[in-house]
PDB file of C-alpha atoms in Angstrom:
ATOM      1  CA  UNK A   1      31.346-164.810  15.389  1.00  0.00           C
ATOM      2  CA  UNK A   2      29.628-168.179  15.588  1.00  0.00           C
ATOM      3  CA  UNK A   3      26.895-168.751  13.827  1.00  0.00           C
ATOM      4  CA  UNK A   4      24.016-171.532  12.863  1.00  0.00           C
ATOM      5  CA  UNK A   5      21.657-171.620   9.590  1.00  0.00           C
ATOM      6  CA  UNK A   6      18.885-173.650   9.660  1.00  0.00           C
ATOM      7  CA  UNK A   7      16.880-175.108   6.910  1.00  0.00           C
ATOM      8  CA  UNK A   8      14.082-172.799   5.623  1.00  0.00           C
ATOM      9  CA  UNK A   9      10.367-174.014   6.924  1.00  0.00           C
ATOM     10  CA  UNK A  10       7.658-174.521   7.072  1.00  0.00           C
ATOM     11  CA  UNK A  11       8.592-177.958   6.748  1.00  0.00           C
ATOM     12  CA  UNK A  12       4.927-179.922   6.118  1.00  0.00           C
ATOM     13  CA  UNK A  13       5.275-183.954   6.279  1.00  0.00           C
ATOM     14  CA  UNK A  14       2.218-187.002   6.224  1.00  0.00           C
ATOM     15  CA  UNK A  15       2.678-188.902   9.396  1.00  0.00           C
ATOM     16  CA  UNK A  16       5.498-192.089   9.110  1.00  0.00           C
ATOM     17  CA  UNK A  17       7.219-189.950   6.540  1.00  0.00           C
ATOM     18  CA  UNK A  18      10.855-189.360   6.598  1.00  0.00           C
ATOM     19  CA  UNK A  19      12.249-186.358   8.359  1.00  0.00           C
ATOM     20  CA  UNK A  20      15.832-184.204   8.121  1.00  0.00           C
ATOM     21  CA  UNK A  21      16.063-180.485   9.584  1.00  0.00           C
ATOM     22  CA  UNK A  22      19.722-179.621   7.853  1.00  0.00           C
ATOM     23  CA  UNK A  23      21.725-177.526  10.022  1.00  0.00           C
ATOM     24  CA  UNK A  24      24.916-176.161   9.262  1.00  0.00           C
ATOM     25  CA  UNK A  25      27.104-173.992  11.398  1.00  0.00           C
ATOM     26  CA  UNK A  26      30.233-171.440  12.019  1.00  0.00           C
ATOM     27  CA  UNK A  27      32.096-171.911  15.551  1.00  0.00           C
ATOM     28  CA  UNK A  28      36.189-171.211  16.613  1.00  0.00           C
ATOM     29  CA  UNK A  29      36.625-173.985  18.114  1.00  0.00           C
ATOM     30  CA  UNK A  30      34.904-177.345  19.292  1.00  0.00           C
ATOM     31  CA  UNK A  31      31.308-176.586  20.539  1.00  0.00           C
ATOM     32  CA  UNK A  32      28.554-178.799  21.670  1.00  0.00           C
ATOM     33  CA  UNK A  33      25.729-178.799  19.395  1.00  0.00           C
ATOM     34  CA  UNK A  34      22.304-179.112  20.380  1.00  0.00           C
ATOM     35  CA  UNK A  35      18.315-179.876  18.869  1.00  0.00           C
ATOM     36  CA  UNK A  36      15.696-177.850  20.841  1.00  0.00           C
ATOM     37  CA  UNK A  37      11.840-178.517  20.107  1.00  0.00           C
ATOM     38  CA  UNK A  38       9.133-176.130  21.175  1.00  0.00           C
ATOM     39  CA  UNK A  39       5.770-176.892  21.257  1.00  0.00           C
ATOM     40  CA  UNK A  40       2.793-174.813  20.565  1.00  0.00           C
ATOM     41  CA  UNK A  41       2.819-172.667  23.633  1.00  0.00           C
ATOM     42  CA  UNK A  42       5.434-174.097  25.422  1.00  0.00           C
ATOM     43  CA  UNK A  43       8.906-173.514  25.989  1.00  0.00           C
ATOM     44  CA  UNK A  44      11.950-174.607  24.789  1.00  0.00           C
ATOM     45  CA  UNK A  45      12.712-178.723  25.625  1.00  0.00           C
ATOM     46  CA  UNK A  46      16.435-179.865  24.874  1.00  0.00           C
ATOM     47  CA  UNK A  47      15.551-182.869  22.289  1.00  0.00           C
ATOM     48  CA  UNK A  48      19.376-183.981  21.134  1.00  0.00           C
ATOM     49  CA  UNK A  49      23.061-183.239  22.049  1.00  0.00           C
ATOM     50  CA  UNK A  50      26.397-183.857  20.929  1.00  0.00           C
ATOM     51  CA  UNK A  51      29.602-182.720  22.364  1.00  0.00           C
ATOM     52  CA  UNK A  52      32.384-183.790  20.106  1.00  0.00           C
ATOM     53  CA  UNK A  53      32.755-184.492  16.813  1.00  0.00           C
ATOM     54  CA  UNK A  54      30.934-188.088  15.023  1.00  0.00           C
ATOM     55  CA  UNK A  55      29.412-188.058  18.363  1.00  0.00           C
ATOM     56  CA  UNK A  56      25.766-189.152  17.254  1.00  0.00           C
ATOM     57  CA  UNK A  57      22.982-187.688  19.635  1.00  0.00           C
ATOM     58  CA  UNK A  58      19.570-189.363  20.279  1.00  0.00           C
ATOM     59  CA  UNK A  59      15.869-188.807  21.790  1.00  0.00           C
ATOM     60  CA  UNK A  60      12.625-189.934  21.189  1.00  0.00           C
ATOM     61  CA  UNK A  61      13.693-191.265  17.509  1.00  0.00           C
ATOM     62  CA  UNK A  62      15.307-188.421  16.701  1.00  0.00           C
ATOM     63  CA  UNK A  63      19.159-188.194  15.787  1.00  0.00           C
ATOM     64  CA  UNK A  64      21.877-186.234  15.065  1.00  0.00           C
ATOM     65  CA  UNK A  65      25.450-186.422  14.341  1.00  0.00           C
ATOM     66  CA  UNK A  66      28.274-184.230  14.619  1.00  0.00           C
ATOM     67  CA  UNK A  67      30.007-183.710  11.658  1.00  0.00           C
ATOM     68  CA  UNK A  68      33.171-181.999  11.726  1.00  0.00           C
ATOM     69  CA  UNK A  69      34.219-182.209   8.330  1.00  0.00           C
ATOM     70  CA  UNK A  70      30.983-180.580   6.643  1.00  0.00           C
ATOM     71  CA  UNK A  71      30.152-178.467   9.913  1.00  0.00           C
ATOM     72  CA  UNK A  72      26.832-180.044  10.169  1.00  0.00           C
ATOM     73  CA  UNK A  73      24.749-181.191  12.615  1.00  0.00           C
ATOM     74  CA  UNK A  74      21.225-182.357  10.796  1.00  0.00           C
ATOM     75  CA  UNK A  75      18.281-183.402  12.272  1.00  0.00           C
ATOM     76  CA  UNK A  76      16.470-187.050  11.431  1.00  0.00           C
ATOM     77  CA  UNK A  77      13.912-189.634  12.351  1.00  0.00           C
ATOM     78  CA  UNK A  78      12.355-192.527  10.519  1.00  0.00           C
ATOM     79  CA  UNK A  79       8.850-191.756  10.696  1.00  0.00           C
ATOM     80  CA  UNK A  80       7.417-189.055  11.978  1.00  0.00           C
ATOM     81  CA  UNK A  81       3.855-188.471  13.834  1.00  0.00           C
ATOM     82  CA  UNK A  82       1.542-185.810  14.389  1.00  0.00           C
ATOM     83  CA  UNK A  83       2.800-185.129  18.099  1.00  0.00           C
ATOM     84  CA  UNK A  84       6.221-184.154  16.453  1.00  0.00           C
ATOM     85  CA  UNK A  85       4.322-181.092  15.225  1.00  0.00           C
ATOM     86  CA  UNK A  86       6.938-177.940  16.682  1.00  0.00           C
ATOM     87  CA  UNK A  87       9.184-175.783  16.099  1.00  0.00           C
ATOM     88  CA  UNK A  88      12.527-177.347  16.082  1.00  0.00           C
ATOM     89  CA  UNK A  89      15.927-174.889  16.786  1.00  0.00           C
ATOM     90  CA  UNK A  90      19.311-176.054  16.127  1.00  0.00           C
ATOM     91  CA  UNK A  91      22.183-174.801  18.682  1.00  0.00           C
ATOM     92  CA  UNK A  92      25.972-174.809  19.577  1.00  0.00           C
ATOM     93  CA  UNK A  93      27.611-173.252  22.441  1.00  0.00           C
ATOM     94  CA  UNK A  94      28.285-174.751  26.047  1.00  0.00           C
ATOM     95  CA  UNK A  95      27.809-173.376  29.473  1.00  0.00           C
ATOM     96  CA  UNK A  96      28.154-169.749  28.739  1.00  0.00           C
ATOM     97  CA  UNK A  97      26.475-169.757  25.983  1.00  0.00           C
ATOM     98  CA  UNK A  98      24.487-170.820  23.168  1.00  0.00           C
ATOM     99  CA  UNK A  99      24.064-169.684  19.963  1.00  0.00           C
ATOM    100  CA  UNK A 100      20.842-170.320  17.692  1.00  0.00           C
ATOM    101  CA  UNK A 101      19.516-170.655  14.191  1.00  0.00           C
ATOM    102  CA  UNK A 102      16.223-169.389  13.284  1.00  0.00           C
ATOM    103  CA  UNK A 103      14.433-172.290  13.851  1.00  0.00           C
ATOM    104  CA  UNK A 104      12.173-174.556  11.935  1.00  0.00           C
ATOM    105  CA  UNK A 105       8.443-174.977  11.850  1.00  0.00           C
ATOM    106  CA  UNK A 106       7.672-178.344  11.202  1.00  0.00           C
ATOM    107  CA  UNK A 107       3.421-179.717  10.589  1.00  0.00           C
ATOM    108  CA  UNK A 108       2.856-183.687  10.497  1.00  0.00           C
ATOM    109  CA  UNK A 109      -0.891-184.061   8.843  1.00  0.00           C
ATOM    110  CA  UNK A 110      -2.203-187.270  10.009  1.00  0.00           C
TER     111      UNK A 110
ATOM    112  CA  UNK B   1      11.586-181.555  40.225  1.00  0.00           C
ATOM    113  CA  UNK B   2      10.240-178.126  39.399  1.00  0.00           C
ATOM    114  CA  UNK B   3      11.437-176.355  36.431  1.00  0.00           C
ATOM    115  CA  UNK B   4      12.698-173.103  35.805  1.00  0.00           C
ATOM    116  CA  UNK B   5       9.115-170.510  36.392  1.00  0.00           C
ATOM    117  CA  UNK B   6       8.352-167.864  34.969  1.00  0.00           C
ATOM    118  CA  UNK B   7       5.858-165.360  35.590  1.00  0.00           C
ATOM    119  CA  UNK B   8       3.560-163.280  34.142  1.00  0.00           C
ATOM    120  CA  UNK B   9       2.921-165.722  31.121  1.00  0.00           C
ATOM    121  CA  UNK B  10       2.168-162.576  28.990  1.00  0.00           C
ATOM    122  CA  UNK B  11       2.190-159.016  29.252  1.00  0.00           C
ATOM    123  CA  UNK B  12       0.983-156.443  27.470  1.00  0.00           C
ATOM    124  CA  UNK B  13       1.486-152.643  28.237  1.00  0.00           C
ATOM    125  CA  UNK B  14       1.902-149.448  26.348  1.00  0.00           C
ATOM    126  CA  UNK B  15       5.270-147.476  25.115  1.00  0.00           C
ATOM    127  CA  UNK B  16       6.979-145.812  26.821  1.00  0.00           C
ATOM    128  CA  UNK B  17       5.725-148.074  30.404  1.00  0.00           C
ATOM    129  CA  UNK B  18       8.049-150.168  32.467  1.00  0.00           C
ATOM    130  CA  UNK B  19       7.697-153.482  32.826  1.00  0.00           C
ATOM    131  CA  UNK B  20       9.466-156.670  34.542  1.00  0.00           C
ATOM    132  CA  UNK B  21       9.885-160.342  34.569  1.00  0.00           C
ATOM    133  CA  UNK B  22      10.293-162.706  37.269  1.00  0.00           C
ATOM    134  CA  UNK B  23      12.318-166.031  37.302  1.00  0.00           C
ATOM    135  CA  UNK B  24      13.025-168.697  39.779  1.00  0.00           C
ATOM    136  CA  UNK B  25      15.575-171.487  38.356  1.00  0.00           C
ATOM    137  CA  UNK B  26      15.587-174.958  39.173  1.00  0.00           C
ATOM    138  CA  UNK B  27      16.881-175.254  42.684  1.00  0.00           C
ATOM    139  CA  UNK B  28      20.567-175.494  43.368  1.00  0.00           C
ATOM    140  CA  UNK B  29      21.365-174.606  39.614  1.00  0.00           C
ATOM    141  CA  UNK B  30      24.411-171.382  40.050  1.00  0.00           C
ATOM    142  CA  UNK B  31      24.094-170.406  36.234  1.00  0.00           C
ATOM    143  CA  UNK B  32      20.730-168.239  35.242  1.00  0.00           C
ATOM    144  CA  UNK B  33      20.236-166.946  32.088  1.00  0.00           C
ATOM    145  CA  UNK B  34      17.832-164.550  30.379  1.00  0.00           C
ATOM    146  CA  UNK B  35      17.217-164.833  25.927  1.00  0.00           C
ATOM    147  CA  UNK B  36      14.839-162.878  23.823  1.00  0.00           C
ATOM    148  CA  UNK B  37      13.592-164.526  21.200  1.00  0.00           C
ATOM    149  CA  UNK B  38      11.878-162.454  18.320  1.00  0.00           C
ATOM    150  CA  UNK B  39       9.090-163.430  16.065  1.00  0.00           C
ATOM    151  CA  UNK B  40      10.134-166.355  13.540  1.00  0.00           C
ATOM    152  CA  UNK B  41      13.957-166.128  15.101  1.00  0.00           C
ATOM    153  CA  UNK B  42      15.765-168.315  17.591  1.00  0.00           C
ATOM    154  CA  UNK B  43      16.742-166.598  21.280  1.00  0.00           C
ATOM    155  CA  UNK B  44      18.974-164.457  21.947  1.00  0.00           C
ATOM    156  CA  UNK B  45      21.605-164.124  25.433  1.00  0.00           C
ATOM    157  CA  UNK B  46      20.951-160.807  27.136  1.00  0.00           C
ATOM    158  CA  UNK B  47      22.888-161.583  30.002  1.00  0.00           C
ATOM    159  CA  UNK B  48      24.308-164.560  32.252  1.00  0.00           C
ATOM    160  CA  UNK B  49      24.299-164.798  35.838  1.00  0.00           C
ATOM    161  CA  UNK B  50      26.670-166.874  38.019  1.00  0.00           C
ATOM    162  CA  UNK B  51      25.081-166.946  41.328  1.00  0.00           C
ATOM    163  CA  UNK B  52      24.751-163.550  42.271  1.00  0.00           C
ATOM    164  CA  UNK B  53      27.159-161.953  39.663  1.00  0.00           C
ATOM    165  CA  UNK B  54      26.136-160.847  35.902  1.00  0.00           C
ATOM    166  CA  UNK B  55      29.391-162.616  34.153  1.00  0.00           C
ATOM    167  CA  UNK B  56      28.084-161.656  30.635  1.00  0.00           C
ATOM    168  CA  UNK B  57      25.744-158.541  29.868  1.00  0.00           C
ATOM    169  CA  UNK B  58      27.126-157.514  26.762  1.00  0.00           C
ATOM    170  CA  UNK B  59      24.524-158.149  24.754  1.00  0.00           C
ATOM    171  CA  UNK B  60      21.993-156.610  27.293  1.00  0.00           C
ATOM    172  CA  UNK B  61      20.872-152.700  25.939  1.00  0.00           C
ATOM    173  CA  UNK B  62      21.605-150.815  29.299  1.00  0.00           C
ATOM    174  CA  UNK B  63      19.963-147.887  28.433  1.00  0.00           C
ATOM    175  CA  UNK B  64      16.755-148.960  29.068  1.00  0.00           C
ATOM    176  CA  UNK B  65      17.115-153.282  30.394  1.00  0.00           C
ATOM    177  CA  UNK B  66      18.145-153.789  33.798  1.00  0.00           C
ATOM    178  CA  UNK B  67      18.263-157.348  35.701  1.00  0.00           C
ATOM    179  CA  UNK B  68      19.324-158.500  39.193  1.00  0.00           C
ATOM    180  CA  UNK B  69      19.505-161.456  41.199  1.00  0.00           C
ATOM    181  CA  UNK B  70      19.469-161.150  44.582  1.00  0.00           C
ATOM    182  CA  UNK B  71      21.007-164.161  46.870  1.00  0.00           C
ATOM    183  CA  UNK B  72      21.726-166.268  43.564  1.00  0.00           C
ATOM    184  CA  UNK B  73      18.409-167.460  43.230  1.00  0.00           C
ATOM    185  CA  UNK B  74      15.362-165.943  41.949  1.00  0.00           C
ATOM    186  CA  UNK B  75      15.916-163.338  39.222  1.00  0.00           C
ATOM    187  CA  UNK B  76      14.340-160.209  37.682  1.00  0.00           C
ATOM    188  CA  UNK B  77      14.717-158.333  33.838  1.00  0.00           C
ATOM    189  CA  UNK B  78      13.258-155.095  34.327  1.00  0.00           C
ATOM    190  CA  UNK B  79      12.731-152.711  30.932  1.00  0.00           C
ATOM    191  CA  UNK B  80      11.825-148.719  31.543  1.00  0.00           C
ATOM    192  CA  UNK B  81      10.633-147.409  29.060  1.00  0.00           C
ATOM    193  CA  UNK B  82       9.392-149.748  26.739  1.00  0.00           C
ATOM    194  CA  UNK B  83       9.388-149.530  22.794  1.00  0.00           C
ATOM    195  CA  UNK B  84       7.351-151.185  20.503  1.00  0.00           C
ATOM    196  CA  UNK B  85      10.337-152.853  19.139  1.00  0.00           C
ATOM    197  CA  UNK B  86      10.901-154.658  22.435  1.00  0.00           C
ATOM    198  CA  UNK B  87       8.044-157.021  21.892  1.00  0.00           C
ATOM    199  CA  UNK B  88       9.388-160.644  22.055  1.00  0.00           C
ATOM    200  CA  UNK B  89       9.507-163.583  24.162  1.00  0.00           C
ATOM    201  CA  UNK B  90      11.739-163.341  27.111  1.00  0.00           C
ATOM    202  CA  UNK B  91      13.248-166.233  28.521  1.00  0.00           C
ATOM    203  CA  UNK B  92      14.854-167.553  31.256  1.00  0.00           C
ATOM    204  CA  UNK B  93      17.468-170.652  31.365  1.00  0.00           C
ATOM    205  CA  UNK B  94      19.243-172.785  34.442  1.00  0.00           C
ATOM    206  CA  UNK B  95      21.745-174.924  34.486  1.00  0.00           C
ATOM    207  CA  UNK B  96      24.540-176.163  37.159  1.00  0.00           C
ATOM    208  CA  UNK B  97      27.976-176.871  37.662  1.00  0.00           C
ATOM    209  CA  UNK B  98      27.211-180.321  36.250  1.00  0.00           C
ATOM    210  CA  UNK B  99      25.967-179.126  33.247  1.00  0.00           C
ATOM    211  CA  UNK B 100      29.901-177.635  31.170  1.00  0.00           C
ATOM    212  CA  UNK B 101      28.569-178.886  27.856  1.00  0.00           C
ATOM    213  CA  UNK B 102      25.638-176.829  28.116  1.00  0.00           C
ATOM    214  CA  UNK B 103      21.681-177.717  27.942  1.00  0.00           C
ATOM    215  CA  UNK B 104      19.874-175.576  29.774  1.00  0.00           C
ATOM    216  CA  UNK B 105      16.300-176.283  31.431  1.00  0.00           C
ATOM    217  CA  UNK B 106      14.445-173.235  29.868  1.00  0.00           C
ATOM    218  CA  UNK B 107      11.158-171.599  31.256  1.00  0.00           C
ATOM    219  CA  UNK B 108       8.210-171.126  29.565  1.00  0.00           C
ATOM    220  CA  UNK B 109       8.748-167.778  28.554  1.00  0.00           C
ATOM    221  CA  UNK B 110       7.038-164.485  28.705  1.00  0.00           C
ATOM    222  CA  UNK B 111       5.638-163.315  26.073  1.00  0.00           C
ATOM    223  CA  UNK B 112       5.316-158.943  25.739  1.00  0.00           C
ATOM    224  CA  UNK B 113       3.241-157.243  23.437  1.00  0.00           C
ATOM    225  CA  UNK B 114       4.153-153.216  23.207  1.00  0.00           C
ATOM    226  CA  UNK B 115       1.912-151.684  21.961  1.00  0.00           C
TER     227      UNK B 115
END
């Protein structure tokens, strides 16, 4: 069945540092892929999507782009600050459903 | 816009106790979902909902988890009895017709301790 692994956290970064979350995945076919963030406490916010492949998705200085080829879909930004502080969960599915990797804990110390 | 609500926030009861969950989904979205999500894990589908209709339980243990949505709209998960190994976060999802490539507006969750 479809799958997603995530990079292993806790990830722990000083602020304007440079971030990637790898995720790879298993699918049949041609799913969307997706970045969710939670916050401490919150629920789950869609950050990121892409729906077809070397489509590059964007938010908030995140990105991601859907690679095909290496069935990958990682997670970057330039410099990172302490409000990025979450959990971050990498995704693919569509409307019926998705399918998620473990998830990522990520700190930013000032 | 309101979100997607869910209530209570966080529950904690005994084994062997039922318990339930209450969601309302952003208004006008046909598509309600419910995920558990485990400790250190990503969620889960129990089971979709289009409007009124569960399309997808599979993954929903009917021994003991039961849901319903009455009129398409608001939306209960019910578990009787409870085991300890049913303590998670349960969620709730929306999303509409508009929405085929997925991204759902999730609640805030509720969290059960069993204990």
């Amino acid at each position: 069945g479809d799958s997603v692994t995530q990079m292993e956290g806790p990830v722990t970064l000083s602020e304007e540092a440079f971030l990637t979350i790898n995720c790879t995945y298993t699918a049949t076919g041609y799913p969307s892929l997706f970045w969710y963030v939670q916050y401490p406490g919150e629920g789950l916010q869609l950050l990121l999507k892409a729906t077809k492949a070397d489509d590059k998705g964007s938010n908030k200085g995140f990105e991601a782009t859907y690679r095909k080829e290496t069935t990958s879909f990682h997670l970057e930004k330039g410099s990172v600050q302490v409000s990025d502080s979450a959990v971050y969960f990498c995704a693919l599915g569509g409307a019926q459903k998705l399918v998620f990797g473990q998830g990522t804990r990520l700190t930013i110390n000032p | 816009e309101a979100g997607v609500v869910q209530s209570p926030r966080y529950k904690i009861i005994e084994k062997k106790q039922p318990v339930a969950f209450w969601c309302n989904p952003i208004s006008g979205h046909n598509t309600l979902y419910w995920y558990r999500q485990n400790l250190g894990q990503g969620p889960e589908l129990l089971i979709r909902y289009e409007n009124e209709e569960a399309v997808d339980d599979s993954q929903l243990p009917k021994d003991r988890f039961s849901a319903e949505r009455l009129k398409g709209v608001d939306s209960t998960l019910k578990i009787q009895p409870a085991e300890l190994g049913d303590s998670a976060v349960y969620l709730c999802a929306s999303s509409s017709r508009g929405q085929p490539s997925g991204g759902y507006t999730f609640g805030s969750g509720t969290r059960l301790t069993v204990v």
